[in-house]
mmCIF file of C-alpha atoms in Angstrom:
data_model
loop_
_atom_site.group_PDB
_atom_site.id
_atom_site.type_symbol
_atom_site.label_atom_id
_atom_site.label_comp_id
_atom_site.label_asym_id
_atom_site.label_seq_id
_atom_site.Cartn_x
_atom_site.Cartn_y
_atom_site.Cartn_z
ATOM 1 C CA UNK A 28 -41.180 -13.424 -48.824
ATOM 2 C CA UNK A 29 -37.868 -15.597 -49.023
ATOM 3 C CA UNK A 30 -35.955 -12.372 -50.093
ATOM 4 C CA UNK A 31 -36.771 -10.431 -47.366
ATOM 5 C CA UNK A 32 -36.415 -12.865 -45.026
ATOM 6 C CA UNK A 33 -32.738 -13.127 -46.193
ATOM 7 C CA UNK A 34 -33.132 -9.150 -45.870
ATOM 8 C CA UNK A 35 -33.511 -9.125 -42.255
ATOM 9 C CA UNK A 36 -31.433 -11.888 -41.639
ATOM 10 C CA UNK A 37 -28.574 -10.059 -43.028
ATOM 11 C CA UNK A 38 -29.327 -6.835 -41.332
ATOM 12 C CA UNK A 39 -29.457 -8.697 -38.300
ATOM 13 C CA UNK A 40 -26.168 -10.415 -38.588
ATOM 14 C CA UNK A 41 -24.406 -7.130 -39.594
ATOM 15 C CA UNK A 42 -25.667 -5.152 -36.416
ATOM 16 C CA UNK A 43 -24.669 -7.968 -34.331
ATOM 17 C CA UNK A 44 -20.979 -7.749 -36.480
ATOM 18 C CA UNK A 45 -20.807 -4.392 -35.389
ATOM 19 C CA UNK A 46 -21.860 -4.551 -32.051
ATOM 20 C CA UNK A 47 -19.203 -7.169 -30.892
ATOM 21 C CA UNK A 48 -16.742 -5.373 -33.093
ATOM 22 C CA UNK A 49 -17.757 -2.927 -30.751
ATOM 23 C CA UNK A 50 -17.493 -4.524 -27.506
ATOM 24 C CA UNK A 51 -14.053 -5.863 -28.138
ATOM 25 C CA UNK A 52 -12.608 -2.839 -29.632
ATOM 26 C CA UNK A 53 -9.779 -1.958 -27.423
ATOM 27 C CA UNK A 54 -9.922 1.338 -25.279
ATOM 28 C CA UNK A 55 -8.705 4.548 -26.377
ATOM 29 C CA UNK A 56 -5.353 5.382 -25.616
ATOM 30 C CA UNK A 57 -4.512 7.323 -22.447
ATOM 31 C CA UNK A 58 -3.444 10.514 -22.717
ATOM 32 C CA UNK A 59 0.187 10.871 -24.507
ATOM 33 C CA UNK A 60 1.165 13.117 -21.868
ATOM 34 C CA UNK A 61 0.181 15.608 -18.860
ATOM 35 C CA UNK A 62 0.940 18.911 -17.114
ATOM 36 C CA UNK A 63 1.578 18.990 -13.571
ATOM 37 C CA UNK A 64 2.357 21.815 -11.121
ATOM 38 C CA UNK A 65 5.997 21.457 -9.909
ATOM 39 C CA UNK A 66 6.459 18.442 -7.704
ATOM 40 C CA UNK A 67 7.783 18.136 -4.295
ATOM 41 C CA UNK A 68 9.719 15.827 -2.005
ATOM 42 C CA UNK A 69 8.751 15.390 1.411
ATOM 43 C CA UNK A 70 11.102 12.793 2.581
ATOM 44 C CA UNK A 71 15.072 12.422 0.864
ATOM 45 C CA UNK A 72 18.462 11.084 1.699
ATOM 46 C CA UNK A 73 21.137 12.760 -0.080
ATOM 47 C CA UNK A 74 24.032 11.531 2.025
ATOM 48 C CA UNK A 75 27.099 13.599 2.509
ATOM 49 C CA UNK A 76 29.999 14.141 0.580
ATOM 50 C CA UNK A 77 31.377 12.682 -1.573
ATOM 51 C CA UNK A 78 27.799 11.595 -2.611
ATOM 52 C CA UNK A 79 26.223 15.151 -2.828
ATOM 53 C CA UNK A 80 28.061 15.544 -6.341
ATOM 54 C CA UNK A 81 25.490 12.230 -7.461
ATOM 55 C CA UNK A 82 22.602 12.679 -5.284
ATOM 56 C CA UNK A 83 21.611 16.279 -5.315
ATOM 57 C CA UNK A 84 21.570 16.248 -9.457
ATOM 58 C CA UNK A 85 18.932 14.324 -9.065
ATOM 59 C CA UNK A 86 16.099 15.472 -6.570
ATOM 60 C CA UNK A 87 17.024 19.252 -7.731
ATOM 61 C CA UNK A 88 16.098 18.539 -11.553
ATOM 62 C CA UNK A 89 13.187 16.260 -10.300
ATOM 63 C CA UNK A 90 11.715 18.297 -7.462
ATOM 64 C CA UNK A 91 10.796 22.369 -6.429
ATOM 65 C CA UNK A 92 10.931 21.475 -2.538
ATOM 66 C CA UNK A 93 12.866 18.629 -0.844
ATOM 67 C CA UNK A 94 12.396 17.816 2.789
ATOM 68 C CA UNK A 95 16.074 16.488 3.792
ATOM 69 C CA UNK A 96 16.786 13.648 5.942
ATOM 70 C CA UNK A 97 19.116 14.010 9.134
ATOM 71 C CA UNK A 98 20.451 10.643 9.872
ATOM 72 C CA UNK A 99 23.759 11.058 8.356
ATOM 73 C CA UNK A 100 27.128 10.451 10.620
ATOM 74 C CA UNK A 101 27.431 11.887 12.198
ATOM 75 C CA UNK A 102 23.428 13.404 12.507
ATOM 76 C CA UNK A 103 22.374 16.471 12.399
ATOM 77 C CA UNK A 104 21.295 17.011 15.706
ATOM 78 C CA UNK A 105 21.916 21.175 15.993
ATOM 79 C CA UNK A 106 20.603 24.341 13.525
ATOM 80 C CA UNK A 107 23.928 25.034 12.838
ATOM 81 C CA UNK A 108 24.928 21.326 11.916
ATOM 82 C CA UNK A 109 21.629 21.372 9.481
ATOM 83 C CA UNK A 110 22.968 25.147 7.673
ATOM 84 C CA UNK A 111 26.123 24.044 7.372
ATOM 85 C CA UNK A 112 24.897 20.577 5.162
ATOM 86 C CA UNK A 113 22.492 22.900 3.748
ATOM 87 C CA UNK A 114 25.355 24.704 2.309
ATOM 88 C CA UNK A 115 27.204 21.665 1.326
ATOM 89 C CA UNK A 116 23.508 20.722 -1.058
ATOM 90 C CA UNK A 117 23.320 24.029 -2.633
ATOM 91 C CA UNK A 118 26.756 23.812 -3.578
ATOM 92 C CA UNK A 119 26.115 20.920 -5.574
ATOM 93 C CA UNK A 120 22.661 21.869 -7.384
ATOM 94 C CA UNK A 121 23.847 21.249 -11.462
ATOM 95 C CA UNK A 122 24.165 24.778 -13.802
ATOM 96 C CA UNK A 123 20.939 23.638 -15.657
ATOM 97 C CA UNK A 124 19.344 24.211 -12.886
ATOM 98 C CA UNK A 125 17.458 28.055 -12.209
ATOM 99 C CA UNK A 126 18.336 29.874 -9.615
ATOM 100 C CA UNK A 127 15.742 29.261 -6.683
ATOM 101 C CA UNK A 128 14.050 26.732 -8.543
ATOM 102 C CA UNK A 129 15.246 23.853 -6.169
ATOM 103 C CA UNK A 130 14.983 24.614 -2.303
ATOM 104 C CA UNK A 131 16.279 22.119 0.451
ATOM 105 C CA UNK A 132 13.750 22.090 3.572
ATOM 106 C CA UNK A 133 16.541 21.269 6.672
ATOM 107 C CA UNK A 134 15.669 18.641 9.842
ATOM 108 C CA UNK A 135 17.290 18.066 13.096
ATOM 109 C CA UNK A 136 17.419 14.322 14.146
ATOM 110 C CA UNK A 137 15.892 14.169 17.253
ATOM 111 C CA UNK A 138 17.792 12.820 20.599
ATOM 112 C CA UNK A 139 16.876 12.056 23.597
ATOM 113 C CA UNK A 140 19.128 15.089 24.677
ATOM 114 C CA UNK A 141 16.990 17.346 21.997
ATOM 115 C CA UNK A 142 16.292 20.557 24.537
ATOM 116 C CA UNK A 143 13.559 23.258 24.074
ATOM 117 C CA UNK A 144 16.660 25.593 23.512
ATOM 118 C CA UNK A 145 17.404 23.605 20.705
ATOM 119 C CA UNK A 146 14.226 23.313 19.200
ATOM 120 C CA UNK A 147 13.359 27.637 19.677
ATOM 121 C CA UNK A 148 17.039 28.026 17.517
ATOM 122 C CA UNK A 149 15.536 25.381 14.132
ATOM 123 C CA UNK A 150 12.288 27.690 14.523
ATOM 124 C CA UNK A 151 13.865 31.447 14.208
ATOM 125 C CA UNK A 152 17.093 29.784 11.702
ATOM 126 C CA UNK A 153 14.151 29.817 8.971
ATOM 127 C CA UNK A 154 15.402 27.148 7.485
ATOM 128 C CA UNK A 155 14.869 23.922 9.720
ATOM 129 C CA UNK A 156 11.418 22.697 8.988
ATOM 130 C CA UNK A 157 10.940 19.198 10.953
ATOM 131 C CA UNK A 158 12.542 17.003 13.869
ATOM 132 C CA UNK A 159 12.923 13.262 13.123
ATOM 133 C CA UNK A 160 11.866 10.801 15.552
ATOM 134 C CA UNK A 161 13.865 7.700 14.737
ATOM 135 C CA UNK A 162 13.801 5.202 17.590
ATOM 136 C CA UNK A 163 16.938 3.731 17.669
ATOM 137 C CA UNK A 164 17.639 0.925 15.545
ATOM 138 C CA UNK A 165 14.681 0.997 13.786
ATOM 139 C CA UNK A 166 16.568 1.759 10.048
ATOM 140 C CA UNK A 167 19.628 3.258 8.578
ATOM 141 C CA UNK A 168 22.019 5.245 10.791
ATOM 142 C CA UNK A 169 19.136 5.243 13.815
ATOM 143 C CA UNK A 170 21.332 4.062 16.693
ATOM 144 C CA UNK A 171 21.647 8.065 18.120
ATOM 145 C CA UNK A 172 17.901 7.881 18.240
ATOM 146 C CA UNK A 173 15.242 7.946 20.877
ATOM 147 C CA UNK A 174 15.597 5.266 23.357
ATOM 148 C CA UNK A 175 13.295 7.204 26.277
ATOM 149 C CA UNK A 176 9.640 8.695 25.037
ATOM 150 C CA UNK A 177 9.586 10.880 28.488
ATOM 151 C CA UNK A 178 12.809 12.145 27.474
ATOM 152 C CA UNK A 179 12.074 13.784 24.692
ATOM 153 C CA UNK A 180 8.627 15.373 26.234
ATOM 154 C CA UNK A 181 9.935 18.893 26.726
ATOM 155 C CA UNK A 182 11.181 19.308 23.017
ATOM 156 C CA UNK A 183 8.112 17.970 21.820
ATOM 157 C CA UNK A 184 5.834 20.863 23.418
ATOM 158 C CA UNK A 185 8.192 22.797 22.340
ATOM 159 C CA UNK A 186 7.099 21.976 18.939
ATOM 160 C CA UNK A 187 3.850 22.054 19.657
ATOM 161 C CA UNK A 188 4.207 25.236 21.001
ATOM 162 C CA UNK A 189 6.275 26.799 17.869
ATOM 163 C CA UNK A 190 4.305 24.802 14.940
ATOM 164 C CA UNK A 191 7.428 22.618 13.945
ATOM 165 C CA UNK A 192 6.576 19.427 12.470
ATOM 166 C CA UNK A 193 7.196 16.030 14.108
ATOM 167 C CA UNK A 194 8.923 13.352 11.295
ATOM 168 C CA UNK A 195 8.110 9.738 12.815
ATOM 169 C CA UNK A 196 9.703 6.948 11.707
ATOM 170 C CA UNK A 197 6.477 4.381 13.317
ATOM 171 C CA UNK A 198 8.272 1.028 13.756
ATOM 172 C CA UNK A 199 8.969 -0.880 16.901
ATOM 173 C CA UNK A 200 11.958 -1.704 17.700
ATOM 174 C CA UNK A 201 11.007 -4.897 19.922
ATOM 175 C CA UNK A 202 12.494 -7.682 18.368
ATOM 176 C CA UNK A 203 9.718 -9.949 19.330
ATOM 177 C CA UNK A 204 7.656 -8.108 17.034
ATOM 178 C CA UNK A 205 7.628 -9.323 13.981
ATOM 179 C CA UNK A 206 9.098 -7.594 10.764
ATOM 180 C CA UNK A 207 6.193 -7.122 8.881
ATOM 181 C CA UNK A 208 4.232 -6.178 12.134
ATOM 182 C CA UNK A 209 6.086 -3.455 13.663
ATOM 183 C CA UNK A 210 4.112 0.041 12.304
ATOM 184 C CA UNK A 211 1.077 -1.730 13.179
ATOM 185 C CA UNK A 212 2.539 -2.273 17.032
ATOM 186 C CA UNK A 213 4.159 1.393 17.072
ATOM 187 C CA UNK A 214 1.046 3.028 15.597
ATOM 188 C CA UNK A 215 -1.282 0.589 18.338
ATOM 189 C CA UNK A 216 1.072 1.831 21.420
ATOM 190 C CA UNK A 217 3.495 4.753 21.123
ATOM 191 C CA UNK A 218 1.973 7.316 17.925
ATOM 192 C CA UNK A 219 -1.121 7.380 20.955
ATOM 193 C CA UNK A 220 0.941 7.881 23.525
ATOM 194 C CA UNK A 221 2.767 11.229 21.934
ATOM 195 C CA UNK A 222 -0.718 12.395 20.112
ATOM 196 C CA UNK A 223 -2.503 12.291 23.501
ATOM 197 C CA UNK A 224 0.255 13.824 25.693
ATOM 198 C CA UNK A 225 0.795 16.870 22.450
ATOM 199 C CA UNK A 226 -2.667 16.577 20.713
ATOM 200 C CA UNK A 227 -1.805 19.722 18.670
ATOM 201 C CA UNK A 228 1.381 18.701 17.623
ATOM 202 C CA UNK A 229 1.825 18.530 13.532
ATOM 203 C CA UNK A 230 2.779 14.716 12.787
ATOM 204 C CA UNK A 231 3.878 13.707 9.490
ATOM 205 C CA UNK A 232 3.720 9.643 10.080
ATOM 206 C CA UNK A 233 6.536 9.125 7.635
ATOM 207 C CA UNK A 234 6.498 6.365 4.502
ATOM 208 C CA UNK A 235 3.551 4.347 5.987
ATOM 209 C CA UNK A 236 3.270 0.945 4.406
ATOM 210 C CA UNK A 237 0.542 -0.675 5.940
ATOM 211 C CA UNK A 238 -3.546 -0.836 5.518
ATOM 212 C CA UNK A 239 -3.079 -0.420 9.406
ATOM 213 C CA UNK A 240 -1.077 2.678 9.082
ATOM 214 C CA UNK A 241 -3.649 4.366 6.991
ATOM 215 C CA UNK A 242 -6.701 3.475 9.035
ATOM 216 C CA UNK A 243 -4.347 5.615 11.641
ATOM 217 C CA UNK A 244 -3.992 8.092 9.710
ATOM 218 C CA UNK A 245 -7.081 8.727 8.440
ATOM 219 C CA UNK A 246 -8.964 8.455 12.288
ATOM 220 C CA UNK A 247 -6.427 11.487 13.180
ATOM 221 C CA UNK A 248 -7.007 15.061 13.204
ATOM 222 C CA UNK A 249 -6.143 17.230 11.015
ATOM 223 C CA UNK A 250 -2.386 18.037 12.230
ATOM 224 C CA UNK A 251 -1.491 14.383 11.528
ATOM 225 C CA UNK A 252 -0.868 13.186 7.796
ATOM 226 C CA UNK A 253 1.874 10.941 6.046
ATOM 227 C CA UNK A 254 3.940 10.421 3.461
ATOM 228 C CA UNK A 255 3.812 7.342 1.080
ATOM 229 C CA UNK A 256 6.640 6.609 -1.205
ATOM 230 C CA UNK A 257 7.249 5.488 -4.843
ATOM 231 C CA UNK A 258 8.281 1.518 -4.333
ATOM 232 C CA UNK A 259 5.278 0.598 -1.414
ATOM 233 C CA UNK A 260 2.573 2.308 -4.095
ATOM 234 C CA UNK A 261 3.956 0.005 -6.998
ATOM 235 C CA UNK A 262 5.258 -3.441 -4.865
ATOM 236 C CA UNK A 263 4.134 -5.833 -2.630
ATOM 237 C CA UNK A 264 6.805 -8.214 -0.501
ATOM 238 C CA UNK A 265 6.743 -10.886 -3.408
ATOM 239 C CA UNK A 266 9.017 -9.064 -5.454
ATOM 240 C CA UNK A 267 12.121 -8.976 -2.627
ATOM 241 C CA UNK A 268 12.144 -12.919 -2.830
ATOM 242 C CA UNK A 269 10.844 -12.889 -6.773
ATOM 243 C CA UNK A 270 13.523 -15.654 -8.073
ATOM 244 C CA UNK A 271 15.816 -15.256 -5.061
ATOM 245 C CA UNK A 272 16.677 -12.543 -3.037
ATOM 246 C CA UNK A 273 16.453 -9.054 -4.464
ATOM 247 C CA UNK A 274 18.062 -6.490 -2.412
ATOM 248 C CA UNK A 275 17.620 -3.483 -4.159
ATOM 249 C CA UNK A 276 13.556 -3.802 -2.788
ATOM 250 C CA UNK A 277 14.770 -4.124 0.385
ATOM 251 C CA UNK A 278 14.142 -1.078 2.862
ATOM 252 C CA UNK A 279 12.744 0.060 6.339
ATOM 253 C CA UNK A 280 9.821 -0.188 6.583
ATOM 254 C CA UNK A 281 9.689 -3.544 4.944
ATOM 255 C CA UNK A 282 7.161 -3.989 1.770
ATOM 256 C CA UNK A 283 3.982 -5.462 2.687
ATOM 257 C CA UNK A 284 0.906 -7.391 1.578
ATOM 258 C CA UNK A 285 -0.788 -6.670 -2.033
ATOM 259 C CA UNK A 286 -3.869 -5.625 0.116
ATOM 260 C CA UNK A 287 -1.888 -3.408 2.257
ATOM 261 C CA UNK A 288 -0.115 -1.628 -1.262
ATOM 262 C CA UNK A 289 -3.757 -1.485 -2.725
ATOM 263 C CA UNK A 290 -5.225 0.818 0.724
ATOM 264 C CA UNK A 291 -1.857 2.871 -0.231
ATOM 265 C CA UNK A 292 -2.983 3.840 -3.381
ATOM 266 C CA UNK A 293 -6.090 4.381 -2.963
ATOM 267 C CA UNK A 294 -5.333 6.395 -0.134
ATOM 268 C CA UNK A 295 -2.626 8.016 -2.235
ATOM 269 C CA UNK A 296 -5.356 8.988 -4.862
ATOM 270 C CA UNK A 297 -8.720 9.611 -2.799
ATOM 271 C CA UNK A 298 -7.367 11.559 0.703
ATOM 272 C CA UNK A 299 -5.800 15.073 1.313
ATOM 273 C CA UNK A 300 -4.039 13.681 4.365
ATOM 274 C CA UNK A 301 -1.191 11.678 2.177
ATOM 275 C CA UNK A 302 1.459 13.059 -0.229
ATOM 276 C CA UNK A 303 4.643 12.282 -1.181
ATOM 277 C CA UNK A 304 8.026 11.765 0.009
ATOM 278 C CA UNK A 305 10.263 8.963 -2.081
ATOM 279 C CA UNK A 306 11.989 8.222 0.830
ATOM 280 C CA UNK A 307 14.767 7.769 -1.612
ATOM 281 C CA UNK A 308 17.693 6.214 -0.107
ATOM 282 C CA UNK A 309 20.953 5.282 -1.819
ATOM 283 C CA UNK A 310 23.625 2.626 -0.423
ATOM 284 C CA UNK A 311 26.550 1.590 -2.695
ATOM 285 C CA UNK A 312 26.221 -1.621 -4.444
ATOM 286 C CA UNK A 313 29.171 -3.413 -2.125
ATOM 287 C CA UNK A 314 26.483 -2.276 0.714
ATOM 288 C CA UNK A 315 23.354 -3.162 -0.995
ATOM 289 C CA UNK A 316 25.209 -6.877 -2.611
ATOM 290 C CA UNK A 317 26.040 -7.829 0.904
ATOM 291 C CA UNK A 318 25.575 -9.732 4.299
ATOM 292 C CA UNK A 319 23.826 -8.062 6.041
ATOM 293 C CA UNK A 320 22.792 -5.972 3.128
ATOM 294 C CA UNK A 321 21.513 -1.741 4.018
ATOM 295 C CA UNK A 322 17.920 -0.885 3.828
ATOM 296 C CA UNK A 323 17.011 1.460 1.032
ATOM 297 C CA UNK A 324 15.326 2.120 -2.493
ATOM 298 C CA UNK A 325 16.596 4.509 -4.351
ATOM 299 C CA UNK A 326 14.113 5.786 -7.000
ATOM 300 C CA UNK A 327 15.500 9.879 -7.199
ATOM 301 C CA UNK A 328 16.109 9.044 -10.730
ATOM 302 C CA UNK A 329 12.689 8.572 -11.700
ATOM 303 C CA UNK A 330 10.315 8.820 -8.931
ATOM 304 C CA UNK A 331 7.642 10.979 -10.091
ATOM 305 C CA UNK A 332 7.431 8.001 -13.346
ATOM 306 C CA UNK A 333 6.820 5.500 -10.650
ATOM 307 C CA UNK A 334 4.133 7.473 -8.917
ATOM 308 C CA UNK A 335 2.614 8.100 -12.728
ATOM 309 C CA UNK A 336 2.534 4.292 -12.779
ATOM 310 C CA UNK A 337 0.654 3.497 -10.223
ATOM 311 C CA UNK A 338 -2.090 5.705 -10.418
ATOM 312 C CA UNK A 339 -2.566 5.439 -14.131
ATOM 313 C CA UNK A 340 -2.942 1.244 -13.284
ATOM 314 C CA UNK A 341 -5.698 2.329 -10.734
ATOM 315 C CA UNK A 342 -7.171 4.751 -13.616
ATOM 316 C CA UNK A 343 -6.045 7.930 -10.987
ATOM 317 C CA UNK A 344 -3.671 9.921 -12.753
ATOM 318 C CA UNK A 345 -5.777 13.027 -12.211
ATOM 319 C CA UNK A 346 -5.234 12.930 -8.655
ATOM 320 C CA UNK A 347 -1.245 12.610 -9.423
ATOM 321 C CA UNK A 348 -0.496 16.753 -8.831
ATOM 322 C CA UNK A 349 -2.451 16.774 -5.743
ATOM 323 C CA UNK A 350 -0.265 14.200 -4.496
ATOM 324 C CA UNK A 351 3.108 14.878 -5.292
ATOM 325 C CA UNK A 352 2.881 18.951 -6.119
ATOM 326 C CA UNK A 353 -0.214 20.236 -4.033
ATOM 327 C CA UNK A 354 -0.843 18.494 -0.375
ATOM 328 C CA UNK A 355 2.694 18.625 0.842
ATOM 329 C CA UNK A 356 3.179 22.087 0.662
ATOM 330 C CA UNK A 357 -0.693 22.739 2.021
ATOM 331 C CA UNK A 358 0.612 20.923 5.243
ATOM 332 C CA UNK A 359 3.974 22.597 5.877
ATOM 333 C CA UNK A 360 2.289 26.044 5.285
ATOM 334 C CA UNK A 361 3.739 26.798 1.883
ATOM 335 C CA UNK A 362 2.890 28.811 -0.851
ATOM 336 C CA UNK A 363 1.907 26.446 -3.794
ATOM 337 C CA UNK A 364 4.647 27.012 -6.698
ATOM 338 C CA UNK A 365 3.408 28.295 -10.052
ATOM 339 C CA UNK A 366 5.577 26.657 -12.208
ATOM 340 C CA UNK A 367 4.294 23.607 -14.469
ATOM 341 C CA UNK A 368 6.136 19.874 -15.292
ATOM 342 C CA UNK A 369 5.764 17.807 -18.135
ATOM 343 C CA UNK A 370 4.970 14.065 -18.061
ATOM 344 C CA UNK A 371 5.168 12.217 -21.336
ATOM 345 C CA UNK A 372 4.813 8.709 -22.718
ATOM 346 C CA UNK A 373 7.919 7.764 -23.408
ATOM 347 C CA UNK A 374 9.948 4.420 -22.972
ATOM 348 C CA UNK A 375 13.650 4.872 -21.887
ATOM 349 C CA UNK A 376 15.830 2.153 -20.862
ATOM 350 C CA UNK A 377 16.645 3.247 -16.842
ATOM 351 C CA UNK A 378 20.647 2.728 -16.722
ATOM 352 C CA UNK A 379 21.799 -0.558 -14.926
ATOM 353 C CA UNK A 380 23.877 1.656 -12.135
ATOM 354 C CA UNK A 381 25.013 5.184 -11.582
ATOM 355 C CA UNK A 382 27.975 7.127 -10.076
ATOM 356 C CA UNK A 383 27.909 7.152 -6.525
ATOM 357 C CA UNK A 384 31.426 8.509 -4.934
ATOM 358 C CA UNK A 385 33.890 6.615 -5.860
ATOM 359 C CA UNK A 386 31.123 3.384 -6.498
ATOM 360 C CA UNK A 387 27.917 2.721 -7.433
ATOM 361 C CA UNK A 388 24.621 2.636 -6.736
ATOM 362 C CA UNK A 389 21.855 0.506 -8.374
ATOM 363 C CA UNK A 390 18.347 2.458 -9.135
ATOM 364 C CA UNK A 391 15.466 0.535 -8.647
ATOM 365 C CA UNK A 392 13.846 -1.084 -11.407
ATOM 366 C CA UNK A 393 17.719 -0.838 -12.947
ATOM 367 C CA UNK A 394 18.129 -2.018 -16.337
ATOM 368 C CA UNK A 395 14.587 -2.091 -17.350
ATOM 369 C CA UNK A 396 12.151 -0.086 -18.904
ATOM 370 C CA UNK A 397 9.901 3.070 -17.949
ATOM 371 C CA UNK A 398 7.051 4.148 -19.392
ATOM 372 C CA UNK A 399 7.041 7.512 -18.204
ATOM 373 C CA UNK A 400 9.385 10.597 -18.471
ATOM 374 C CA UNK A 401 9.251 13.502 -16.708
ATOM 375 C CA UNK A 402 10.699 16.281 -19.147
ATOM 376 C CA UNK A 403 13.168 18.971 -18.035
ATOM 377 C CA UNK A 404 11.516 22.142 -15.875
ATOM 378 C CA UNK A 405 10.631 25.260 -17.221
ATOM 379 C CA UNK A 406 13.233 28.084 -17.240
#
């Protein structure tokens, strides 16, 4: 009887051996690597020359489609000012790059002088995709923007009327508002003001950064979506006063709460309305390392490994194509591309600066490590 009492006792311990052995075995690894459909850029500043020779390398080896900003100086407020910096890009898309494999969408920056005329011209040039509504002051290179909503009324139905998209910038300009309040004020008074006055107008409510911006978002119809960009899926405000003042994390709109940067993701992951646009935007360091110091991330250099990021920590890296190859092009009306990208696990040391001009600029998370690496395009 003693014997097989010791028997079961030792069966006993060794299944509950196993079993915690079991429970604190870690989990499998992720996947080493995955496949996407060519990704696409729905919001990028490249600058002008003499930048284009450091900025276009970069969003044309990354991206099929880029959606090009407008607010250079001076803007881009006429078709023929957007074909003629469309010109000035392609001239400065790298050799290893295919033919046709990289495609700048144009905008016109949108003035309170903007005319229907004006607006009938971007539709028929074929190549000017969007208006952007910046109201003036509200970020970088904004002070030719709208200052009068009634103004700009006329070239509005216009767009309504043709199907080109509306590119809004939603932050308040009233300087009793407070920084980390104004989308929630513009997207309370104005975004219902335009939507109700053109309710079939296509809105793209660009780089939204706010629980409140979503909840818009998502209550709209189906001609209103957004962009969301690299830095507010990964950060919350903490890190642009981790340690002191960090000012490559500083942009327009501001970063916000952790539980605003968690409804981003899972927006990011769960809804068709969002996709991506970086929202990339490079200053030189002695703008950046300054007082007062220019708004603006720039992640072109690795901005699809920062999306990859943030959805893998949220366990939603199967949703990553449909956000940053598939949803974008679905709401501009464009074919979906057929060629296929490469993510792999890799660490790489991101480089501390790059060329920008005749300076520098400093990439966001510069210096440290990535964990991702999106591998060259197919030929």
């Amino acid at each position: 009887q003693e014997s097989a009492r010791r028997s079961v006792v030792r069966g006993l311990l060794r299944s509950a051996l196993q079993g915690a052995m079991t429970a604190e075995a870690p989990p499998p690894p992720a996947a080493e690597g995955l496949t996407i459909l060519q990704p696409d850029d729905y919001h990028h500043h490249l600058r002008d020359e003499p930048y284009l020779e450091h900025t276009v390398p970069f969003a044309a080896r990354a991206f099929h489609r880029l959606l090009v900003m407008p607010n250079l100086v001076p803007p881009v407020t006429t078709t023929v000012m957007a074909l003629e910096y469309r010109e000035r890009i392609l001239k400065r898309v790298p050799a290893d790059v295919p033919e046709g494999s990289f495609v700048p969408l144009m905008t016109l920056y949108l003035t309170d002088n903007t005319t229907p005329e004006d607006i009938a011209l971007a539709k028929v040039s074929g190549h000017v995709y969007a208006v952007k509504l910046y109201p003036a002051g509200a970020t970088t290179n904004s002070d030719f923007g709208v200052t009068s909503y009634e103004k700009i009324m006329p070239a509005l139905s216009k767009m309504e009327e043709l199907g080109i998209l509306l590119l809004v910038h939603g932050e308040s300009t009233d300087q009793s508002v407070d920084i980390f309040e104004r989308e929630q004020s513009f997207y309370t008074s104005t975004m219902p003001m335009i939507i109700k006055q053109c309710p079939k107008l296509r809105v793209v409510c660009e780089h939204v950064t706010s629980a409140f911006g979503v909840d818009f978002v998502l209550a709209q119809g189906p001609n209103v979506s957004a962009t969301i960009t690299a830095h507010h899926l990964l950060y919350n405000r903490n890190v642009i006063f981790k340690g002191g003042i960090n000012p490559h994390f500083y942009c327009l709109p501001i970063l916000k709460t952790e539980v605003d940067r968690r409804k981003l993701v899972e927006a990011a992951i769960s809804s068709s309305k969002f996709f991506l646009g970086t929202d990339s935007a490079p200053h030189a360091i002695s703008r950046k390392e300054c007082c007062p110091g220019c708004a603006g991330c720039f992640t072109a250099h690795m901005a699809i490994e920062l999306v990859a990021e943030a959805f893998e920590a949220e366990g939603g890296l199967d949703a990553l194509e449909d956000f940053v190859s598939t949803r974008g092009a679905a709401f501009y009306g464009l074919p979906q591309t057929t060629k296929r990208r490469t993510l792999t696990r890799e660490a790489w040391k991101i480089p501390k600066d790059y060329p920008f001009g005749d300076q520098t600029v400093v990439p966001l998370r510069g210096g440290e490590t990535a964990r991702w690496k999106l591998c060259e395009r197919e030929a």
